[in-house]
PDB file of C-alpha atoms in Angstrom:
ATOM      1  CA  UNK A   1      97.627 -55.430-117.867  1.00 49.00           C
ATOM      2  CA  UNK A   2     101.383 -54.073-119.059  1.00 47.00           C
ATOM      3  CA  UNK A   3     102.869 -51.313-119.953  1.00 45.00           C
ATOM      4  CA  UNK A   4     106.066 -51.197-121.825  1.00 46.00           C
ATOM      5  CA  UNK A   5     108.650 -48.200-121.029  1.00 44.00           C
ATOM      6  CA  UNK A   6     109.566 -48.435-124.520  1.00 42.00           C
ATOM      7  CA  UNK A   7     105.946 -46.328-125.316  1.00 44.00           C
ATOM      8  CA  UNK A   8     106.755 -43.607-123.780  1.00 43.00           C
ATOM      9  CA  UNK A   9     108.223 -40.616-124.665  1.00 43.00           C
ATOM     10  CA  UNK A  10     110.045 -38.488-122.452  1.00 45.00           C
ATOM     11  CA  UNK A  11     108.438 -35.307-122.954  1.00 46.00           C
ATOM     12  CA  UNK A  12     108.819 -31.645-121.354  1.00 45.00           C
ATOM     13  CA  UNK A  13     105.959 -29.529-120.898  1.00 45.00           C
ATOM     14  CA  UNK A  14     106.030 -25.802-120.505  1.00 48.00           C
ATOM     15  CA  UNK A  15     103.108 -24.346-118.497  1.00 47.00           C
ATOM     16  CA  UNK A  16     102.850 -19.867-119.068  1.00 50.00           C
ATOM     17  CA  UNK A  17     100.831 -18.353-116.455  1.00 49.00           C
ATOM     18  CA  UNK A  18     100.273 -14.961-114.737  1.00 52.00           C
ATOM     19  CA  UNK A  19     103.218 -15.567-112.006  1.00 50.00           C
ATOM     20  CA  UNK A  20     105.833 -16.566-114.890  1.00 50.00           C
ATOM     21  CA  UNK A  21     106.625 -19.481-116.968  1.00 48.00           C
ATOM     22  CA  UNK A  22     106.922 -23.081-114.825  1.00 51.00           C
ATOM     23  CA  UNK A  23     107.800 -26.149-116.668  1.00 48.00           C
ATOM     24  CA  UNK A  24     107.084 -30.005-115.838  1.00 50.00           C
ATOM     25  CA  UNK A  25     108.963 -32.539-115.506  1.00 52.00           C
ATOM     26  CA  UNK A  26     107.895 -35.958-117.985  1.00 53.00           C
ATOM     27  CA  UNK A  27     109.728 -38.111-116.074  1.00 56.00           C
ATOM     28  CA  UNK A  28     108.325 -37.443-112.749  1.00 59.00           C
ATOM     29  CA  UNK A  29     104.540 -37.348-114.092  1.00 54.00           C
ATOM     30  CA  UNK A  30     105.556 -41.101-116.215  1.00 55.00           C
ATOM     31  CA  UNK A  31     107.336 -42.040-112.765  1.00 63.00           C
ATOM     32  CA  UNK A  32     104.188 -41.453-110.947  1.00 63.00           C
ATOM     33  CA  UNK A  33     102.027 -43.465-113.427  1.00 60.00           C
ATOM     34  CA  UNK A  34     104.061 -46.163-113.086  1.00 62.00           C
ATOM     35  CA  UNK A  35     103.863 -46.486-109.493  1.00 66.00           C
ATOM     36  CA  UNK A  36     100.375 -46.183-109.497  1.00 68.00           C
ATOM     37  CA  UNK A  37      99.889 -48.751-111.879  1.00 67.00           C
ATOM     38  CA  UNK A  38     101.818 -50.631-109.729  1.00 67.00           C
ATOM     39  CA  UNK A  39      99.947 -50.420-107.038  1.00 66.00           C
ATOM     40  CA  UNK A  40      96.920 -51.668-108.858  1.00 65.00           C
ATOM     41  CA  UNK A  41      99.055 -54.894-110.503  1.00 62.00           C
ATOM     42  CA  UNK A  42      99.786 -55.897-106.258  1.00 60.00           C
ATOM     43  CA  UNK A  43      96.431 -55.087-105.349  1.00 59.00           C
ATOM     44  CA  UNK A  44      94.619 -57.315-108.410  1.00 57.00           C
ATOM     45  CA  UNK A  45      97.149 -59.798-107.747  1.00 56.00           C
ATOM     46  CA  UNK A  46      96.919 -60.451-103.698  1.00 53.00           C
ATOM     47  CA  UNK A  47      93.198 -60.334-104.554  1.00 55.00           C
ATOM     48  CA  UNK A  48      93.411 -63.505-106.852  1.00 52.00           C
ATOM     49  CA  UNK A  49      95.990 -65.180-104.512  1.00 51.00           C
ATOM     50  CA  UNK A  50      93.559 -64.806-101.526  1.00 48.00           C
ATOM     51  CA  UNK A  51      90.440 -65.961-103.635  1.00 50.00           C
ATOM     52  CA  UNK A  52      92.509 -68.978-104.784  1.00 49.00           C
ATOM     53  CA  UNK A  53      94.086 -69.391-100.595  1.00 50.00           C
ATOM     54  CA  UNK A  54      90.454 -69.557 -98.919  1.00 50.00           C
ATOM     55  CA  UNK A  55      89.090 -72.021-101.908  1.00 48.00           C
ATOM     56  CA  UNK A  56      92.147 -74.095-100.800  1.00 49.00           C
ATOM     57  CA  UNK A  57      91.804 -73.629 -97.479  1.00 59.00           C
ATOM     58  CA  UNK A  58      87.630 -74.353 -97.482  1.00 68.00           C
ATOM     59  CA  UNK A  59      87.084 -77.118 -94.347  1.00 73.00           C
ATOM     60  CA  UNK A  60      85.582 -80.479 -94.623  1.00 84.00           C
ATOM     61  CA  UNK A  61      82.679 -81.819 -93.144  1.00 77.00           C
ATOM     62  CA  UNK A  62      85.265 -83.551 -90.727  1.00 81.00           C
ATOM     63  CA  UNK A  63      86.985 -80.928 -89.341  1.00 81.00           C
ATOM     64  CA  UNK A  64      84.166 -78.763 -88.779  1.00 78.00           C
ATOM     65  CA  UNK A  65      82.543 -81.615 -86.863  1.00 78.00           C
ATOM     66  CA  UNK A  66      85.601 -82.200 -84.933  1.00 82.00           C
ATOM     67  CA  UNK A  67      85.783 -78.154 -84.372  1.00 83.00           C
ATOM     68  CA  UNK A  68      82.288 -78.672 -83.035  1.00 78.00           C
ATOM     69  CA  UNK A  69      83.614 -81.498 -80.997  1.00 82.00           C
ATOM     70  CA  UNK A  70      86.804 -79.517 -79.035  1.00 86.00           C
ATOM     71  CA  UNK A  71      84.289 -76.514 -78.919  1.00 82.00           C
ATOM     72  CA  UNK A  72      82.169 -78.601 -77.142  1.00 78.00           C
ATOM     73  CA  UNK A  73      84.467 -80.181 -75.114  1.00 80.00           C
ATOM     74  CA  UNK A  74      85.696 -76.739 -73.991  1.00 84.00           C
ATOM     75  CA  UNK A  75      82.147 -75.109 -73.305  1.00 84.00           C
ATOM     76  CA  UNK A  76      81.223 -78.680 -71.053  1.00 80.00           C
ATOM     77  CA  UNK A  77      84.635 -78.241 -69.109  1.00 81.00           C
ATOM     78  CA  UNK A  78      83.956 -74.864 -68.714  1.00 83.00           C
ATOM     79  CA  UNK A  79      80.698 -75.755 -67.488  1.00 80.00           C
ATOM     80  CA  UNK A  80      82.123 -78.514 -65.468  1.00 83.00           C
ATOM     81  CA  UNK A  81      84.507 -76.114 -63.194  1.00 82.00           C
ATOM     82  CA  UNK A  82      82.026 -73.125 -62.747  1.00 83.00           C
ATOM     83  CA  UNK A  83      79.605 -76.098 -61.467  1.00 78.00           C
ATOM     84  CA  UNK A  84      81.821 -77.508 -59.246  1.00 81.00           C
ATOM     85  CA  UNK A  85      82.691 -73.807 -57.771  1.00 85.00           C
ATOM     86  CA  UNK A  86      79.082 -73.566 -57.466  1.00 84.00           C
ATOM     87  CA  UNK A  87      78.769 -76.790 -55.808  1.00 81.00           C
ATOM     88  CA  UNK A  88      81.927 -75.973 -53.882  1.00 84.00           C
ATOM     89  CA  UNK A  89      80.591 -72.873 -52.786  1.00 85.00           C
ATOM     90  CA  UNK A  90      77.159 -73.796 -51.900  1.00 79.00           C
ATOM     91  CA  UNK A  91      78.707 -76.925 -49.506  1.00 80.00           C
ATOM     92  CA  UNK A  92      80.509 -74.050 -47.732  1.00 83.00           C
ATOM     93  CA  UNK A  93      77.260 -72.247 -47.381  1.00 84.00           C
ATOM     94  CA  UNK A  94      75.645 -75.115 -45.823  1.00 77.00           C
ATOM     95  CA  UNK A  95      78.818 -75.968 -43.734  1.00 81.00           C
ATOM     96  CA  UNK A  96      78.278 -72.069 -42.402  1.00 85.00           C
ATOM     97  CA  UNK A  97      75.098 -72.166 -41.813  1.00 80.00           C
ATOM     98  CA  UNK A  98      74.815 -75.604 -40.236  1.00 79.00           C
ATOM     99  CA  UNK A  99      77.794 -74.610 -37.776  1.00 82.00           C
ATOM    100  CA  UNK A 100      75.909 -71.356 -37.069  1.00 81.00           C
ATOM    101  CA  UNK A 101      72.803 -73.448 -36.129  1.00 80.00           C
ATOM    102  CA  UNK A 102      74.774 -76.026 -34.454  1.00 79.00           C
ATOM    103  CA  UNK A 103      76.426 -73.735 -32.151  1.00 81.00           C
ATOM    104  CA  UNK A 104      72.872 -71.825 -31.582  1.00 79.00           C
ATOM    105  CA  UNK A 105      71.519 -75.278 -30.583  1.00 80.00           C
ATOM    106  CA  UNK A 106      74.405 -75.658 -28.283  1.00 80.00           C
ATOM    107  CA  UNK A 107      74.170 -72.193 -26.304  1.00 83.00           C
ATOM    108  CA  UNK A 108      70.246 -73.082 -26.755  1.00 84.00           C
ATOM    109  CA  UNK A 109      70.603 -76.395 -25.228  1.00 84.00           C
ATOM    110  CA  UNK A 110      73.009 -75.581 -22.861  1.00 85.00           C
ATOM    111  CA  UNK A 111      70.096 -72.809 -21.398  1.00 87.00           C
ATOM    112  CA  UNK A 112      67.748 -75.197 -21.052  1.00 87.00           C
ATOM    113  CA  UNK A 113      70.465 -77.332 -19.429  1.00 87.00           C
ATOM    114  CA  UNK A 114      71.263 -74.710 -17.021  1.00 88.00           C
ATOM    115  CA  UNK A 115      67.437 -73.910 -15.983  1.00 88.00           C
ATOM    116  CA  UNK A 116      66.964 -77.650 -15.724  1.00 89.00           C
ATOM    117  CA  UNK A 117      69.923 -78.434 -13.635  1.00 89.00           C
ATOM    118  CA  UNK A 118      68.465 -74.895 -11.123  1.00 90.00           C
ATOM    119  CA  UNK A 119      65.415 -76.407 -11.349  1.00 90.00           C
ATOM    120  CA  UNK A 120      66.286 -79.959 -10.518  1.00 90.00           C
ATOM    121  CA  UNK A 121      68.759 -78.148  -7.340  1.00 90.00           C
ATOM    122  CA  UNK A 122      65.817 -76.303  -6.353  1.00 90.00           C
ATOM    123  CA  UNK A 123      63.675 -79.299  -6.229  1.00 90.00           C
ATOM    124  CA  UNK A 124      66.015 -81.618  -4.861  1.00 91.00           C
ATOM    125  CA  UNK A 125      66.487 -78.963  -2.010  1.00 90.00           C
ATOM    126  CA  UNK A 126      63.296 -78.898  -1.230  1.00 90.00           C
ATOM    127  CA  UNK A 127      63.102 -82.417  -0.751  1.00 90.00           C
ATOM    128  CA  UNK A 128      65.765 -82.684   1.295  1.00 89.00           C
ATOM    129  CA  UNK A 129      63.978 -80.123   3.895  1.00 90.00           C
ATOM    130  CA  UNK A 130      61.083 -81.917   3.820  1.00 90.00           C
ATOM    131  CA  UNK A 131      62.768 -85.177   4.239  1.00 88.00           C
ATOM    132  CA  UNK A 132      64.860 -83.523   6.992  1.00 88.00           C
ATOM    133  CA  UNK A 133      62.318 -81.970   8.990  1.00 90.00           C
ATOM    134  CA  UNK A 134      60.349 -85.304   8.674  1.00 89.00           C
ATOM    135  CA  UNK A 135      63.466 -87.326  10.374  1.00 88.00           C
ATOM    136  CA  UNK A 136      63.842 -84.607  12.493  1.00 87.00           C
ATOM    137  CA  UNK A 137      60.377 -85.152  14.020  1.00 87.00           C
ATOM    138  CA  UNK A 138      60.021 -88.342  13.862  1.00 85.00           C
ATOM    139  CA  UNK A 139      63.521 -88.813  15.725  1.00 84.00           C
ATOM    140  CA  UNK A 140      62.312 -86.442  18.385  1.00 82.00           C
ATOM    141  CA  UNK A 141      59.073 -88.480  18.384  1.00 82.00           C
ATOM    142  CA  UNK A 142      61.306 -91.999  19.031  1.00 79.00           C
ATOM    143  CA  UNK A 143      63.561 -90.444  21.183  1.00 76.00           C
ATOM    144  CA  UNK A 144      60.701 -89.116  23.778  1.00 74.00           C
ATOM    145  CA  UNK A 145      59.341 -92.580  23.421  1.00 78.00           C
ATOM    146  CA  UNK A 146      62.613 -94.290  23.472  1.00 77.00           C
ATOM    147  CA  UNK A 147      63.450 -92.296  26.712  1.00 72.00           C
ATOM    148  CA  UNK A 148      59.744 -93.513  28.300  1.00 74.00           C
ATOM    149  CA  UNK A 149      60.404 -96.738  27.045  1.00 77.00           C
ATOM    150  CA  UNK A 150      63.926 -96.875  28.709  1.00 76.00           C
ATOM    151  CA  UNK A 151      62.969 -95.225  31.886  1.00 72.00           C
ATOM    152  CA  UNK A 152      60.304 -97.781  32.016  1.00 75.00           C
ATOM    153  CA  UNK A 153      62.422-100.691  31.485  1.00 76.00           C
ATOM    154  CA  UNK A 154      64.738 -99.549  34.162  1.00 72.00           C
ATOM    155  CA  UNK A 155      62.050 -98.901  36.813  1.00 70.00           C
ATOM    156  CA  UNK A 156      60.318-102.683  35.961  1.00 76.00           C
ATOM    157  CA  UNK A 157      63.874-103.788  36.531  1.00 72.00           C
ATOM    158  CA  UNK A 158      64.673-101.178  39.491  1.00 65.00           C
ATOM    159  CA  UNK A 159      61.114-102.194  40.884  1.00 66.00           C
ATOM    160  CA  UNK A 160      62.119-106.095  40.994  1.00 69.00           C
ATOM    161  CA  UNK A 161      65.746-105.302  42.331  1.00 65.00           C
ATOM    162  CA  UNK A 162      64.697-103.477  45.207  1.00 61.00           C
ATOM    163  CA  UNK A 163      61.761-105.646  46.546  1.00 59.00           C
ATOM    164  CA  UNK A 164      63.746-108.240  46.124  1.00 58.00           C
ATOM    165  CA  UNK A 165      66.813-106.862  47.861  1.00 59.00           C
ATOM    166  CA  UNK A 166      65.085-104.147  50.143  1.00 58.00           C
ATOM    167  CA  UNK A 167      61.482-106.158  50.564  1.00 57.00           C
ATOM    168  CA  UNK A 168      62.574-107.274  54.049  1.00 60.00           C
ATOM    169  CA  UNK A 169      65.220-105.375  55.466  1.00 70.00           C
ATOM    170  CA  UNK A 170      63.925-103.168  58.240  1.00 79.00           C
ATOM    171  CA  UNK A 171      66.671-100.721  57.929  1.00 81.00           C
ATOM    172  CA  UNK A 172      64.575 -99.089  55.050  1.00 82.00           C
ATOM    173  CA  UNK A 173      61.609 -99.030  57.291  1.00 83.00           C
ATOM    174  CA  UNK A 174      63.565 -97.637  59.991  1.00 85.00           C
ATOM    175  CA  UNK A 175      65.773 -94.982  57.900  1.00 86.00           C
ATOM    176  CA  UNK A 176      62.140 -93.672  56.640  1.00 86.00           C
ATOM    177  CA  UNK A 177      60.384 -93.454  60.065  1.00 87.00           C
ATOM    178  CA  UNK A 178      63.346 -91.607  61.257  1.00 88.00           C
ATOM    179  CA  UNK A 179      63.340 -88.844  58.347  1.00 88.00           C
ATOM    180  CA  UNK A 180      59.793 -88.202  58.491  1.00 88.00           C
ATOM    181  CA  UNK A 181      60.229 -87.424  62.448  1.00 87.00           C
ATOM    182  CA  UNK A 182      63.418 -85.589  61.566  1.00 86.00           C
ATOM    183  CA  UNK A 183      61.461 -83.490  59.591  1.00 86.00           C
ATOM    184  CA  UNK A 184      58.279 -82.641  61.801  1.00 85.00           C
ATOM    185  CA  UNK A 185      60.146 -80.993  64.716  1.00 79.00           C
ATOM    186  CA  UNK A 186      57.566 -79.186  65.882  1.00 83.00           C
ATOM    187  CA  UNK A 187      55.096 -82.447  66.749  1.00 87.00           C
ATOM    188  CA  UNK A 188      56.010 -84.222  69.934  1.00 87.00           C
ATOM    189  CA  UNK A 189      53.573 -87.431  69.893  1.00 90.00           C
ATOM    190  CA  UNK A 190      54.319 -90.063  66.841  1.00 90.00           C
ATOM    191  CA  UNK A 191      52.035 -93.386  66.596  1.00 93.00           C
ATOM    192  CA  UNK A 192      54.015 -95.625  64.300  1.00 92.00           C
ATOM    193  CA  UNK A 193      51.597 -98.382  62.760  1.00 94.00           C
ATOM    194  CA  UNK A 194      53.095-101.247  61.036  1.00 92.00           C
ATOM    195  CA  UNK A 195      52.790-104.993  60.842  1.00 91.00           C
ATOM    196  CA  UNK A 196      53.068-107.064  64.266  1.00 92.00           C
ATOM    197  CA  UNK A 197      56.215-108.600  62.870  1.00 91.00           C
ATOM    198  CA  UNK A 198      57.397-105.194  62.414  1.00 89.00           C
ATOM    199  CA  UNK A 199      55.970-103.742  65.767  1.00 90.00           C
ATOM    200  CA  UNK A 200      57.494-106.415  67.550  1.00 90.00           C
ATOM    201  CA  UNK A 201      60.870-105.774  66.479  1.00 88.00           C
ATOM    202  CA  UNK A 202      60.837-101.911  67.168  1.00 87.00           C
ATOM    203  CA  UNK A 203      58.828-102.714  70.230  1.00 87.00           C
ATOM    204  CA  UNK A 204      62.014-105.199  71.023  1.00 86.00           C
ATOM    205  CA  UNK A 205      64.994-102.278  70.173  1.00 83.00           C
ATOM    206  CA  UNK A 206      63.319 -99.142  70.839  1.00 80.00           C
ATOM    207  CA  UNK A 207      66.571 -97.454  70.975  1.00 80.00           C
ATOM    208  CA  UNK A 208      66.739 -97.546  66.994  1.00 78.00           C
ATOM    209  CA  UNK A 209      65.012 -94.795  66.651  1.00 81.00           C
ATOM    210  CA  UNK A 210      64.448 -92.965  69.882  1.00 76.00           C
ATOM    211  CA  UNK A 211      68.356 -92.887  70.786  1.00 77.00           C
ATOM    212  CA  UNK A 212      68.635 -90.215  67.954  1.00 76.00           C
ATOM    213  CA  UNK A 213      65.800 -87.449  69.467  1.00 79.00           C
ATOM    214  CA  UNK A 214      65.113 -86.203  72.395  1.00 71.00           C
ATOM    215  CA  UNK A 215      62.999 -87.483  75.277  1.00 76.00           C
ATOM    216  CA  UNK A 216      60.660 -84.758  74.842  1.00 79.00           C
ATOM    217  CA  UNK A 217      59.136 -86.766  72.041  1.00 84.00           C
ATOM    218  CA  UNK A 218      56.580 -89.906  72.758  1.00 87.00           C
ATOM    219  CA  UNK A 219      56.936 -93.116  70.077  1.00 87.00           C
ATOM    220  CA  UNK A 220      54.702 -95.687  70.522  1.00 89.00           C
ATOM    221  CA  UNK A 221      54.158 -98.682  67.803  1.00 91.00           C
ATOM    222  CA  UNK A 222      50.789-100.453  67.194  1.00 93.00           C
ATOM    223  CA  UNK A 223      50.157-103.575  65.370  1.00 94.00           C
ATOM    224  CA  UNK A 224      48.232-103.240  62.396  1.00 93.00           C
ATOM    225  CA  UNK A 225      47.164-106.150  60.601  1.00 93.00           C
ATOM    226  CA  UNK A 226      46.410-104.828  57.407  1.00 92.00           C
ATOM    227  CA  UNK A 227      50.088-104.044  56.492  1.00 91.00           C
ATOM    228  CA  UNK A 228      52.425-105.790  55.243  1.00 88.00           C
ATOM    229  CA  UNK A 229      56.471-105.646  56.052  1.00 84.00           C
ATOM    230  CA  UNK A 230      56.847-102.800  53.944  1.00 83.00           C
ATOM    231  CA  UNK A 231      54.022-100.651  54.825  1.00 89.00           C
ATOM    232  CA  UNK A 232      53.603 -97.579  57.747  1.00 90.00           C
ATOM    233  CA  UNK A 233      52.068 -95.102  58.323  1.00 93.00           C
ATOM    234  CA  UNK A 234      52.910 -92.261  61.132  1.00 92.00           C
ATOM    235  CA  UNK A 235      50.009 -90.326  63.170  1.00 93.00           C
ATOM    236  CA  UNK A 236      51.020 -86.886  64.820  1.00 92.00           C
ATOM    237  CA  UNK A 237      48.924 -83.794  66.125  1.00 88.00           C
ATOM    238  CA  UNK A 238      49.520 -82.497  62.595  1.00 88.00           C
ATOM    239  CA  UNK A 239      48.644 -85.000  60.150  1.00 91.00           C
ATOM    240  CA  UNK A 240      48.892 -88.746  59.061  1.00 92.00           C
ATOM    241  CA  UNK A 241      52.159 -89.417  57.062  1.00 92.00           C
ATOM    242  CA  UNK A 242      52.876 -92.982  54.757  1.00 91.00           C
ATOM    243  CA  UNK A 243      56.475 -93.996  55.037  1.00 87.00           C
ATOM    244  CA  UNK A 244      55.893 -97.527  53.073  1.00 86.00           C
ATOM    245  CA  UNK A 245      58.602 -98.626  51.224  1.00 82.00           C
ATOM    246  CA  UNK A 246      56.533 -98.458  48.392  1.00 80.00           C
ATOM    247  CA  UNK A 247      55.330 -95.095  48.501  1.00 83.00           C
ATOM    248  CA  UNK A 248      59.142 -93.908  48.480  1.00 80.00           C
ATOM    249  CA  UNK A 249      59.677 -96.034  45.623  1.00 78.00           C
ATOM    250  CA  UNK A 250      56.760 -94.365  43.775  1.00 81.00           C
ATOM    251  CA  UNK A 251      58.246 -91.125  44.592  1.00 81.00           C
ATOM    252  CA  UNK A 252      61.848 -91.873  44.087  1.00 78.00           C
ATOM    253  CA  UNK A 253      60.232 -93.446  40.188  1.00 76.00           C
ATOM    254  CA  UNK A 254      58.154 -90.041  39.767  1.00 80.00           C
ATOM    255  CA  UNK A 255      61.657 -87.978  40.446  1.00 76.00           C
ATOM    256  CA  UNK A 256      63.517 -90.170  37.937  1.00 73.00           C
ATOM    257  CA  UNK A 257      60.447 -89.991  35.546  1.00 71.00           C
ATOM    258  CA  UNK A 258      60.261 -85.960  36.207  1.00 75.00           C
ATOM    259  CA  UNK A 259      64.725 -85.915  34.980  1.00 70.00           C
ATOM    260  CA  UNK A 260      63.605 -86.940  31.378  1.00 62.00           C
TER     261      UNK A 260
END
């Protein structure tokens, strides 16, 4: 709706009160309408022009489906990324704990290593004792043996050797008659009994063994057949004493037997 200026009148009005007369200006009251009416001409008019914009500006089936699309598209990446922080975040969780476990297996394992290995020590420790007491005893038990069966073998070969170089030499027979008389000073009468071969030679050099004593002693030798060239035996007021070869040789093997 219009107005036309040309309607109005330019008018003064004259208000009378109480306080004194105040008069009012036309122009400003017109002035005032006019703005006002104004106002409502924009108003009315921006309403129409916005009516008539969104009826032109209405969507199509097409774009609101593609809206729907990029919407969509930007809710499933959104999706997408907090998923893969989720995954992201739960493969560090069971990186974490797996190392955790992992290195609690280790110190784990390596305890049970550790009492193993002191366990295996102690045994194989043991053992060894055992094993060395065992050789221990059974070397002592070879070595006493060893040293009988040596000492043997050397007196079967020391028993051959010395019949066979000392079976007939009357110097041994002699050299033992002599000591025993050496060491009975206090007997004065000696029978010497050996074999007639053996009688017959001391009866032939009596000097032998009578040049090395006094003549307060008496030797005489008798014949006895029932020894042989390396058997005697001496009579005196104080006993009967053997000086056979083999009788010292028995002794001289029970000395050597007696040093082991």
């Amino acid at each position: 709706m219009t107005i036309s200026l040309y309607n109005v009148v330019k008018q003064n009005y004259v208000v009378r009160s109480d306080e004194g007369t105040r008069f009012i200006n036309s122009d400003e009251v017109l002035e005032h309408k006019l703005a006002s009416e104004r106002e409502n001409q924009e108003a009315a008019a921006y309403g129409e022009n916005a009516e008539g914009q969104n009826m032109a500006e209405q969507p199509t089936a097409e774009q609101v489906l593609q809206a729907a699309r990029i919407q969509a598209g930007l809710i499933e990446g959104k999706a997408k990324d907090e998923a893969d922080k989720m995954l992201e975040s739960a493969k560090d969780q069971v990186l974490t704990l797996f190392e955790e476990q992992r290195q609690a297996g280790y110190a784990e394992g390596m305890r049970q290593f550790e009492e193993e290995r002191e366990q295996l020590r102690e045994q194989l420790e043991d053992e060894y004792s055992k094993k060395k007491d065992e050789l221990v005893k059974e070397f002592d038990t070879r070595k006493e043996t060893l040293e009988n069966d040596i000492v043997d073998a050397v007196i079967q070969v020391f028993d051959k050797v010395f019949h066979i170089q000392f079976e007939n030499k009357k110097e041994i027979l002699i050299y033992l008659i002599k000591n025993m008389i050496d060491h009975n000073e206090n007997d004065k009468n000696f029978h010497v009994r050996v074999s007639p071969e053996n009688k017959q030679y001391l009866s032939e050099h009596p000097e032998i063994i009578a040049q090395e004593f006094s003549d307060q002693i008496i030797i005489d030798y008798i014949a006895d057949p029932a020894l042989d060239n390396t058997e005697c035996t001496v009579e005196t007021d104080s006993g009967v004493f053997d000086c056979s070869i083999d009788t010292e040789f028995q002794n001289l093997i029970r000395d050597i037997k007696s040093l082991c």
